mmCIF file of C-alpha atoms (C1' of nucleotides) in Angstrom:
data_model
loop_
_atom_site.group_PDB
_atom_site.id
_atom_site.type_symbol
_atom_site.label_atom_id
_atom_site.label_comp_id
_atom_site.label_asym_id
_atom_site.label_seq_id
_atom_site.Cartn_x
_atom_site.Cartn_y
_atom_site.Cartn_z
ATOM 1 C CA MET O 20 -35.753 -34.112 46.749
ATOM 2 C CA PRO O 21 -39.445 -35.058 46.582
ATOM 3 C CA ILE O 22 -41.490 -33.979 43.580
ATOM 4 C CA LEU O 23 -44.439 -31.701 44.228
ATOM 5 C CA HIS O 24 -47.479 -33.907 43.697
ATOM 6 C CA ARG O 25 -50.801 -32.976 42.165
ATOM 7 C CA GLU O 26 -52.366 -32.199 45.566
ATOM 8 C CA PHE O 27 -49.834 -29.396 46.022
ATOM 9 C CA TYR O 28 -51.425 -27.483 43.129
ATOM 10 C CA ASP O 29 -54.983 -28.522 43.943
ATOM 11 C CA ARG O 30 -55.824 -25.730 46.410
ATOM 12 C CA ASP O 31 -56.200 -21.977 46.722
ATOM 13 C CA THR O 32 -54.043 -20.248 44.093
ATOM 14 C CA LEU O 33 -52.723 -17.565 46.453
ATOM 15 C CA GLN O 34 -51.530 -20.279 48.829
ATOM 16 C CA VAL O 35 -49.839 -22.131 45.984
ATOM 17 C CA ALA O 36 -48.156 -18.937 44.751
ATOM 18 C CA ARG O 37 -46.653 -18.378 48.203
ATOM 19 C CA ALA O 38 -45.745 -22.015 48.737
ATOM 20 C CA LEU O 39 -43.944 -22.167 45.387
ATOM 21 C CA LEU O 40 -41.338 -19.685 46.628
ATOM 22 C CA GLY O 41 -38.290 -21.734 47.588
ATOM 23 C CA GLY O 42 -39.408 -24.577 45.335
ATOM 24 C CA LYS O 43 -37.069 -25.961 42.710
ATOM 25 C CA LEU O 44 -37.897 -25.864 39.007
ATOM 26 C CA VAL O 45 -36.206 -28.745 37.169
ATOM 27 C CA ARG O 46 -35.772 -29.127 33.424
ATOM 28 C CA PRO O 47 -33.459 -31.734 31.844
ATOM 29 C CA VAL O 48 -32.192 -30.680 28.401
ATOM 30 C CA ASN O 49 -29.807 -32.798 26.340
ATOM 31 C CA GLY O 50 -28.796 -34.861 29.366
ATOM 32 C CA VAL O 51 -28.064 -31.807 31.488
ATOM 33 C CA GLU O 52 -30.327 -30.963 34.391
ATOM 34 C CA LEU O 53 -31.199 -27.269 34.560
ATOM 35 C CA SER O 54 -32.676 -26.119 37.854
ATOM 36 C CA GLY O 55 -33.440 -22.983 39.795
ATOM 37 C CA MET O 56 -35.100 -21.917 43.033
ATOM 38 C CA ILE O 57 -38.289 -19.948 42.524
ATOM 39 C CA VAL O 58 -38.060 -16.454 44.002
ATOM 40 C CA GLU O 59 -40.948 -14.591 42.334
ATOM 41 C CA THR O 60 -44.507 -15.642 41.448
ATOM 42 C CA GLU O 61 -47.868 -14.118 40.537
ATOM 43 C CA ALA O 62 -51.315 -15.603 41.164
ATOM 44 C CA TYR O 63 -54.050 -15.433 38.493
ATOM 45 C CA CYS O 64 -57.293 -16.333 40.158
ATOM 46 C CA GLY O 65 -59.871 -17.605 37.714
ATOM 47 C CA LYS O 66 -62.783 -16.167 35.811
ATOM 48 C CA SER O 67 -63.538 -13.446 38.355
ATOM 49 C CA ASP O 68 -59.983 -12.033 38.104
ATOM 50 C CA SER O 69 -60.028 -9.430 35.324
ATOM 51 C CA ALA O 70 -56.239 -9.787 34.910
ATOM 52 C CA CYS O 71 -56.485 -13.534 34.276
ATOM 53 C CA HIS O 72 -56.536 -14.847 30.702
ATOM 54 C CA ALA O 73 -59.514 -17.026 31.639
ATOM 55 C CA HIS O 74 -61.579 -13.986 32.555
ATOM 56 C CA ARG O 75 -63.385 -13.910 29.198
ATOM 57 C CA GLY O 76 -64.048 -17.606 29.031
ATOM 58 C CA GLU O 77 -62.337 -20.609 27.517
ATOM 59 C CA THR O 78 -60.470 -20.305 24.193
ATOM 60 C CA PRO O 79 -57.944 -22.583 22.476
ATOM 61 C CA ARG O 80 -55.138 -20.553 23.979
ATOM 62 C CA ASN O 81 -56.158 -20.718 27.641
ATOM 63 C CA ALA O 82 -57.810 -24.164 27.556
ATOM 64 C CA VAL O 83 -55.076 -25.740 29.702
ATOM 65 C CA MET O 84 -56.027 -23.485 32.612
ATOM 66 C CA PHE O 85 -59.518 -24.964 32.575
ATOM 67 C CA GLY O 86 -58.115 -28.481 32.922
ATOM 68 C CA PRO O 87 -56.837 -30.341 35.986
ATOM 69 C CA PRO O 88 -54.110 -28.870 38.240
ATOM 70 C CA ALA O 89 -50.357 -29.550 37.996
ATOM 71 C CA HIS O 90 -50.122 -28.859 34.278
ATOM 72 C CA ALA O 91 -47.972 -26.235 32.531
ATOM 73 C CA TYR O 92 -49.821 -23.370 30.842
ATOM 74 C CA ILE O 93 -47.356 -21.788 28.433
ATOM 75 C CA TYR O 94 -48.300 -19.015 26.056
ATOM 76 C CA PHE O 95 -46.652 -16.710 23.589
ATOM 77 C CA THR O 96 -46.800 -12.928 23.924
ATOM 78 C CA TYR O 97 -45.368 -9.690 22.515
ATOM 79 C CA GLY O 98 -44.582 -11.578 19.328
ATOM 80 C CA MET O 99 -41.457 -13.096 20.826
ATOM 81 C CA HIS O 100 -41.721 -14.339 24.403
ATOM 82 C CA TYR O 101 -42.954 -17.443 26.195
ATOM 83 C CA LEU O 102 -44.287 -17.321 29.735
ATOM 84 C CA LEU O 103 -44.574 -20.260 32.136
ATOM 85 C CA ASN O 104 -47.594 -20.780 34.382
ATOM 86 C CA LEU O 105 -48.559 -23.682 36.632
ATOM 87 C CA VAL O 106 -52.243 -24.598 36.669
ATOM 88 C CA THR O 107 -53.844 -24.719 40.112
ATOM 89 C CA GLU O 108 -57.207 -25.612 41.670
ATOM 90 C CA LYS O 109 -59.828 -28.069 40.492
ATOM 91 C CA GLU O 110 -60.617 -28.848 36.879
ATOM 92 C CA GLY O 111 -63.064 -26.243 35.565
ATOM 93 C CA ASN O 112 -61.703 -23.519 37.860
ATOM 94 C CA PRO O 113 -59.192 -21.791 35.561
ATOM 95 C CA CYS O 114 -56.408 -20.505 37.830
ATOM 96 C CA ALA O 115 -52.629 -20.468 37.477
ATOM 97 C CA VAL O 116 -49.404 -19.181 38.984
ATOM 98 C CA LEU O 117 -46.970 -17.297 36.756
ATOM 99 C CA ILE O 118 -43.313 -18.060 37.481
ATOM 100 C CA ARG O 119 -41.498 -14.714 37.178
ATOM 101 C CA ALA O 120 -37.991 -15.464 38.444
ATOM 102 C CA VAL O 121 -35.699 -18.206 39.683
ATOM 103 C CA LEU O 122 -32.238 -18.272 41.232
ATOM 104 C CA PRO O 123 -30.180 -20.584 39.010
ATOM 105 C CA LEU O 124 -28.898 -23.674 40.864
ATOM 106 C CA ALA O 125 -27.613 -26.143 38.262
ATOM 107 C CA GLY O 126 -26.791 -26.042 34.565
ATOM 108 C CA ILE O 127 -25.910 -22.354 34.764
ATOM 109 C CA ALA O 128 -23.431 -22.544 31.871
ATOM 110 C CA GLU O 129 -26.110 -24.111 29.639
ATOM 111 C CA MET O 130 -28.586 -21.404 30.619
ATOM 112 C CA GLU O 131 -26.160 -18.644 29.754
ATOM 113 C CA ALA O 132 -25.307 -20.292 26.452
ATOM 114 C CA ARG O 133 -28.982 -20.237 25.615
ATOM 115 C CA ARG O 134 -29.266 -16.554 26.507
ATOM 116 C CA LYS O 135 -28.208 -14.212 23.766
ATOM 117 C CA LYS O 136 -25.895 -12.076 25.781
ATOM 118 C CA LYS O 137 -23.058 -13.171 28.059
ATOM 119 C CA GLY O 138 -22.551 -12.233 31.654
ATOM 120 C CA ALA O 139 -23.618 -13.593 35.017
ATOM 121 C CA GLU O 140 -27.075 -12.117 35.202
ATOM 122 C CA LEU O 141 -29.780 -13.625 37.323
ATOM 123 C CA THR O 142 -32.478 -15.499 35.486
ATOM 124 C CA ASN O 143 -35.102 -12.918 36.365
ATOM 125 C CA GLY O 144 -38.093 -11.972 34.276
ATOM 126 C CA PRO O 145 -40.648 -14.522 33.129
ATOM 127 C CA ALA O 146 -39.554 -14.526 29.481
ATOM 128 C CA LYS O 147 -35.817 -14.708 30.189
ATOM 129 C CA LEU O 148 -36.510 -17.644 32.455
ATOM 130 C CA CYS O 149 -38.258 -19.558 29.694
ATOM 131 C CA GLN O 150 -35.436 -18.780 27.313
ATOM 132 C CA ALA O 151 -32.793 -20.007 29.781
ATOM 133 C CA PHE O 152 -34.706 -23.220 30.512
ATOM 134 C CA GLY O 153 -35.574 -23.893 26.882
ATOM 135 C CA ILE O 154 -39.296 -23.729 27.606
ATOM 136 C CA ASP O 155 -41.619 -23.111 24.665
ATOM 137 C CA LYS O 156 -45.107 -23.935 23.487
ATOM 138 C CA SER O 157 -44.264 -27.612 22.966
ATOM 139 C CA LEU O 158 -44.521 -28.002 26.762
ATOM 140 C CA ASN O 159 -47.947 -26.342 26.937
ATOM 141 C CA GLY O 160 -50.242 -28.737 28.791
ATOM 142 C CA TRP O 161 -47.365 -30.832 30.158
ATOM 143 C CA ASP O 162 -48.156 -32.826 33.328
ATOM 144 C CA LEU O 163 -45.829 -31.500 36.045
ATOM 145 C CA ALA O 164 -46.551 -34.435 38.357
ATOM 146 C CA CYS O 165 -45.046 -37.118 36.127
ATOM 147 C CA GLY O 166 -41.405 -36.220 36.739
ATOM 148 C CA GLN O 167 -40.184 -35.880 33.170
ATOM 149 C CA GLU O 168 -39.176 -32.943 30.958
ATOM 150 C CA LEU O 169 -40.353 -30.352 33.488
ATOM 151 C CA TRP O 170 -41.316 -30.662 37.134
ATOM 152 C CA LEU O 171 -40.993 -29.051 40.572
ATOM 153 C CA GLU O 172 -39.457 -30.246 43.812
ATOM 154 C CA ASP O 173 -39.311 -29.176 47.432
ATOM 155 C CA TYR O 174 -36.105 -27.290 48.016
ATOM 156 C CA GLU O 175 -36.018 -24.584 50.668
ATOM 157 C CA ILE O 176 -38.544 -23.405 53.229
ATOM 158 C CA ILE O 177 -38.978 -19.632 52.945
ATOM 159 C CA PRO O 178 -40.230 -18.118 56.219
ATOM 160 C CA PRO O 179 -43.140 -15.676 55.808
ATOM 161 C CA LYS O 180 -40.922 -12.824 57.031
ATOM 162 C CA ARG O 181 -38.827 -13.162 53.883
ATOM 163 C CA ILE O 182 -41.823 -12.859 51.532
ATOM 164 C CA THR O 183 -43.033 -9.523 50.132
ATOM 165 C CA ALA O 184 -46.459 -9.174 48.480
ATOM 166 C CA THR O 185 -46.933 -6.487 45.798
ATOM 167 C CA PRO O 186 -49.320 -5.725 42.919
ATOM 168 C CA ARG O 187 -48.811 -7.762 39.753
ATOM 169 C CA ILE O 188 -46.785 -6.516 36.782
ATOM 170 C CA GLY O 189 -48.051 -5.476 33.367
ATOM 171 C CA ILE O 190 -51.812 -5.716 33.956
ATOM 172 C CA ASP O 191 -52.864 -2.068 33.669
ATOM 173 C CA TYR O 192 -55.882 -3.171 31.678
ATOM 174 C CA ALA O 193 -57.393 -4.968 34.679
ATOM 175 C CA LYS O 194 -60.045 -3.567 37.025
ATOM 176 C CA LYS O 195 -58.735 -1.482 39.880
ATOM 177 C CA GLU O 196 -59.424 -4.083 42.553
ATOM 178 C CA HIS O 197 -57.421 -6.668 40.623
ATOM 179 C CA ARG O 198 -54.726 -4.236 39.511
ATOM 180 C CA GLU O 199 -54.068 -3.326 43.123
ATOM 181 C CA ALA O 200 -54.419 -6.792 44.626
ATOM 182 C CA LEU O 201 -51.197 -7.920 46.334
ATOM 183 C CA TRP O 202 -50.950 -11.130 44.347
ATOM 184 C CA ARG O 203 -47.270 -10.978 43.398
ATOM 185 C CA PHE O 204 -44.915 -12.686 45.826
ATOM 186 C CA VAL O 205 -41.183 -12.062 46.005
ATOM 187 C CA VAL O 206 -38.468 -13.537 48.227
ATOM 188 C CA LYS O 207 -36.475 -10.716 49.856
ATOM 189 C CA SER O 208 -32.761 -10.882 49.145
ATOM 190 C CA ARG O 209 -30.426 -10.575 52.130
ATOM 191 C "C1'" DA H 14 -60.431 -10.874 6.479
ATOM 192 C "C1'" DG H 15 -58.599 -7.272 9.059
ATOM 193 C "C1'" DC H 16 -56.709 -5.242 13.131
ATOM 194 C "C1'" DA H 17 -55.208 -3.673 17.741
ATOM 195 C "C1'" DC H 18 -52.702 -5.157 21.434
ATOM 196 C "C1'" DG H 19 -50.149 -7.846 24.919
ATOM 197 C "C1'" DA H 20 -48.837 -11.405 32.372
ATOM 198 C "C1'" DT H 21 -41.710 -8.579 27.880
ATOM 199 C "C1'" DC H 22 -36.896 -7.388 26.991
ATOM 200 C "C1'" DT H 23 -33.191 -4.882 25.072
ATOM 201 C "C1'" DG H 24 -30.535 -1.096 23.844
ATOM 202 C "C1'" DA H 25 -30.172 3.966 22.948
ATOM 203 C "C1'" DC P 11 -38.429 5.557 25.689
ATOM 204 C "C1'" DA P 12 -39.045 3.165 21.176
ATOM 205 C "C1'" DG P 13 -38.703 -0.980 18.578
ATOM 206 C "C1'" DA P 14 -38.919 -5.874 17.798
ATOM 207 C "C1'" DT P 15 -42.475 -9.176 16.225
ATOM 208 C "C1'" DC P 16 -46.746 -12.336 15.855
ATOM 209 C "C1'" DG P 17 -50.534 -15.209 17.925
ATOM 210 C "C1'" DT P 18 -54.906 -14.345 19.614
ATOM 211 C "C1'" DG P 19 -59.493 -12.808 19.991
ATOM 212 C "C1'" DC P 20 -62.769 -9.280 18.780
ATOM 213 C "C1'" DT P 21 -65.263 -6.855 15.108
ATOM 214 C "C1'" DA P 22 -67.377 -6.865 10.597
#
DNA sequence: AGCACGATCTGA
DNA sequence: CAGATCGTGCTA
């Protein structure tokens, strides 16, 4: 399946966040290809978005977001979790899409082995996802368009009727207009 | 140099 | 609902 090229990420972040639903996240680890279909995303829209890490300007942590699109912005939070974001829009416009959940497609046994507890849970939740895919800070700044280590592919077309938009999670500190913005996108299960 | 807190998850 | 657990950025 074709890799999502740089142009895919180089446009309006809300559009990218929607278009990523149904996309396939691919991550080869130790010769095994882990993959999953994206079913939940959140858009973080640049300096004007008070929920976005870039809101208060560039720092060493969020520098990747200020760079060119199609790179991975991975950061550490709550003292124990990594979160995966995909940088969008032009260089200098610090926007990104947070990947919150995927439906595991391949390498499911390896993902579960990496998770602490057993059981056939879905890989939902942005930190669990990173754990299952073995994603950590070493991939921060990785170029997603080069087709190694970590990349995305076309997979399934999700019709707009199957997409729900809701407020984003865990951003109570943001201004009301951003807290209430419907910038989280979820594929309805059926 | 110190400190408060977070785009979370788990288990009680 | 509390606890785990620590990098980051703000204040001094």
